[in-house]
Amino acid sequence: DAMVIQNPRYQVTQFGKPVTLSCSQTLNHNVMYWYQQKSSQAPKLLFHYYDKDFNNEADTPDNFQSRRPNTSFCFLDIRSPGLGDAAMYLCATSRAQGLDAFFGQGTRLTVV
Amino acid sequence: EDKVVQSPLSLVVHEGDTVTLNCSYEVTNFRSLLWYKQEKKAPTFLFMLTSSGIEKKSGRLSSILDKKELFSILNITATQTGDSAVYLCAVEHSNTGNQFYFGTGTSLTVIP
């Protein structure tokens, strides 16, 4: 059974048109992460939540926002996608920071 | 449906032991298989495998790919406590652009 579910698997959006990616988990984990991964590169952490505490990485562009309305769900909002934002976006969860992270299957974002 | 399965999900060993982590996949238009080590937050890249039967080695870590049987193994010899981490397997395919499927990871704990 899937434990970290990302929707949609594939998303095509227009340049500058806001887009939201979603992640849900059935593990009741405290921590949820969003990563961006571009071709042949390691995933890059954008931000994470510890419960409701939001932690932004220093080099995450302002164009990227996140919401976590409850333990199970977390959203990644890209306010004005550029061509350079085309990537795989990965969601992961863990009980506590640095432990036993479980990844979703990712959402592949294409910007046209 | 394309998938990447890692086993075991978690593993506890003593320092000095040798461990083998498994990654099997069913992915159309396979391009490469990658191993990552995740500590704390962002995964760090270990190996990229594209050809069957050619072992890649880095210190105490080694990995090999079998494209006929559709799996890869990651070996760690003489484990140390610093090897404790989640090890992620990802398969890159070329169905529509460059995309990755991640496994859920193997959590390795090395006890002194």
GROMACS .gro file of C-alpha atoms in nm, chain A:
model
  112
    1ASP     CA    1   0.000   0.000   0.000
    2ALA     CA    2   0.130   0.341  -0.092
    3MET     CA    3   0.236   0.540   0.214
    4VAL     CA    4   0.338   0.867   0.055
    5ILE     CA    5   0.118   0.963  -0.235
    6GLN     CA    6   0.185   1.244  -0.474
    7ASN     CA    7  -0.065   1.387  -0.717
    8PRO     CA    8  -0.060   1.427  -1.000
    9ARG     CA    9   0.220   1.206  -1.133
   10TYR     CA   10   0.260   1.435  -1.433
   11GLN     CA   11   0.170   1.802  -1.452
   12VAL     CA   12   0.197   2.035  -1.748
   13THR     CA   13   0.158   2.404  -1.679
   14GLN     CA   14   0.200   2.721  -1.876
   15PHE     CA   15   0.479   2.966  -1.817
   16GLY     CA   16   0.370   3.198  -1.537
   17LYS     CA   17   0.053   3.007  -1.450
   18PRO     CA   18   0.032   2.908  -1.082
   19VAL     CA   19   0.044   2.538  -1.012
   20THR     CA   20  -0.005   2.329  -0.698
   21LEU     CA   21   0.138   1.986  -0.632
   22SER     CA   22   0.004   1.772  -0.353
   23CYS     CA   23   0.141   1.511  -0.118
   24SER     CA   24  -0.042   1.296   0.134
   25GLN     CA   25   0.084   1.040   0.382
   26THR     CA   26  -0.070   0.758   0.581
   27LEU     CA   27   0.224   0.721   0.819
   28ASN     CA   28   0.133   0.997   1.063
   29HIS     CA   29   0.488   1.126   1.037
   30ASN     CA   30   0.581   1.459   1.189
   31VAL     CA   31   0.815   1.576   0.916
   32MET     CA   32   0.732   1.636   0.552
   33TYR     CA   33   0.985   1.743   0.290
   34TRP     CA   34   0.967   1.882  -0.060
   35TYR     CA   35   1.256   1.825  -0.297
   36GLN     CA   36   1.323   1.940  -0.649
   37GLN     CA   37   1.519   1.710  -0.871
   38LYS     CA   38   1.648   1.797  -1.216
   39SER     CA   39   1.784   1.550  -1.465
   40SER     CA   40   2.085   1.349  -1.344
   41GLN     CA   41   2.112   1.555  -1.027
   42ALA     CA   42   2.052   1.467  -0.668
   43PRO     CA   43   1.726   1.587  -0.518
   44LYS     CA   44   1.754   1.937  -0.374
   45LEU     CA   45   1.563   2.018  -0.058
   46LEU     CA   46   1.327   2.314  -0.095
   47PHE     CA   47   1.168   2.319   0.251
   48HIS     CA   48   1.030   2.099   0.521
   49TYR     CA   49   0.771   2.104   0.796
   50TYR     CA   50   0.819   1.972   1.146
   51ASP     CA   51   0.455   1.947   1.248
   52LYS     CA   52   0.334   2.298   1.163
   53ASP     CA   53   0.676   2.460   1.181
   54PHE     CA   54   0.784   2.563   0.835
   55ASN     CA   55   1.154   2.560   0.749
   56ASN     CA   56   1.267   2.718   0.427
   57GLU     CA   57   1.608   2.642   0.276
   58ALA     CA   58   1.810   2.959   0.228
   59ASP     CA   59   1.837   2.922  -0.148
   60THR     CA   60   1.476   2.826  -0.219
   61PRO     CA   61   1.328   3.090  -0.451
   62ASP     CA   62   1.036   3.299  -0.325
   63ASN     CA   63   0.838   3.162  -0.617
   64PHE     CA   64   0.800   2.838  -0.420
   65GLN     CA   65   0.559   2.826  -0.129
   66SER     CA   66   0.417   2.544   0.079
   67ARG     CA   67   0.116   2.471   0.294
   68ARG     CA   68   0.051   2.197   0.543
   69PRO     CA   69  -0.312   2.216   0.653
   70ASN     CA   70  -0.291   1.898   0.862
   71THR     CA   71  -0.055   1.612   0.941
   72SER     CA   72  -0.150   1.412   0.635
   73PHE     CA   73  -0.129   1.669   0.359
   74CYS     CA   74   0.132   1.905   0.226
   75PHE     CA   75   0.116   2.124  -0.084
   76LEU     CA   76   0.381   2.283  -0.300
   77ASP     CA   77   0.267   2.603  -0.472
   78ILE     CA   78   0.468   2.751  -0.755
   79ARG     CA   79   0.336   3.101  -0.802
   80SER     CA   80   0.480   3.181  -1.142
   81PRO     CA   81   0.652   2.880  -1.297
   82GLY     CA   82   0.943   2.947  -1.526
   83LEU     CA   83   1.103   2.712  -1.774
   84GLY     CA   84   1.379   2.648  -1.522
   85ASP     CA   85   1.127   2.507  -1.275
   86ALA     CA   86   1.060   2.205  -1.492
   87ALA     CA   87   1.174   1.914  -1.279
   88MET     CA   88   1.068   1.617  -1.071
   89TYR     CA   89   0.923   1.723  -0.737
   90LEU     CA   90   0.957   1.471  -0.458
   91CYS     CA   91   0.774   1.460  -0.131
   92ALA     CA   92   0.910   1.265   0.162
   93THR     CA   93   0.812   1.208   0.523
   94SER     CA   94   0.987   1.096   0.837
   95ARG     CA   95   0.900   1.048   1.203
   96ALA     CA   96   1.169   1.296   1.299
   97GLN     CA   97   1.431   1.487   1.108
   98GLY     CA   98   1.696   1.270   0.955
   99LEU     CA   99   1.526   0.940   1.028
  100ASP     CA  100   1.365   0.683   0.806
  101ALA     CA  101   1.249   0.904   0.524
  102PHE     CA  102   0.987   0.762   0.291
  103PHE     CA  103   0.957   0.909  -0.055
  104GLY     CA  104   0.658   0.944  -0.280
  105GLN     CA  105   0.686   0.864  -0.647
  106GLY     CA  106   0.718   1.226  -0.744
  107THR     CA  107   0.539   1.467  -0.973
  108ARG     CA  108   0.702   1.545  -1.303
  109LEU     CA  109   0.638   1.912  -1.385
  110THR     CA  110   0.666   2.039  -1.739
  111VAL     CA  111   0.645   2.411  -1.811
  112VAL     CA  112   0.542   2.516  -2.160
   0.00000   0.00000   0.00000
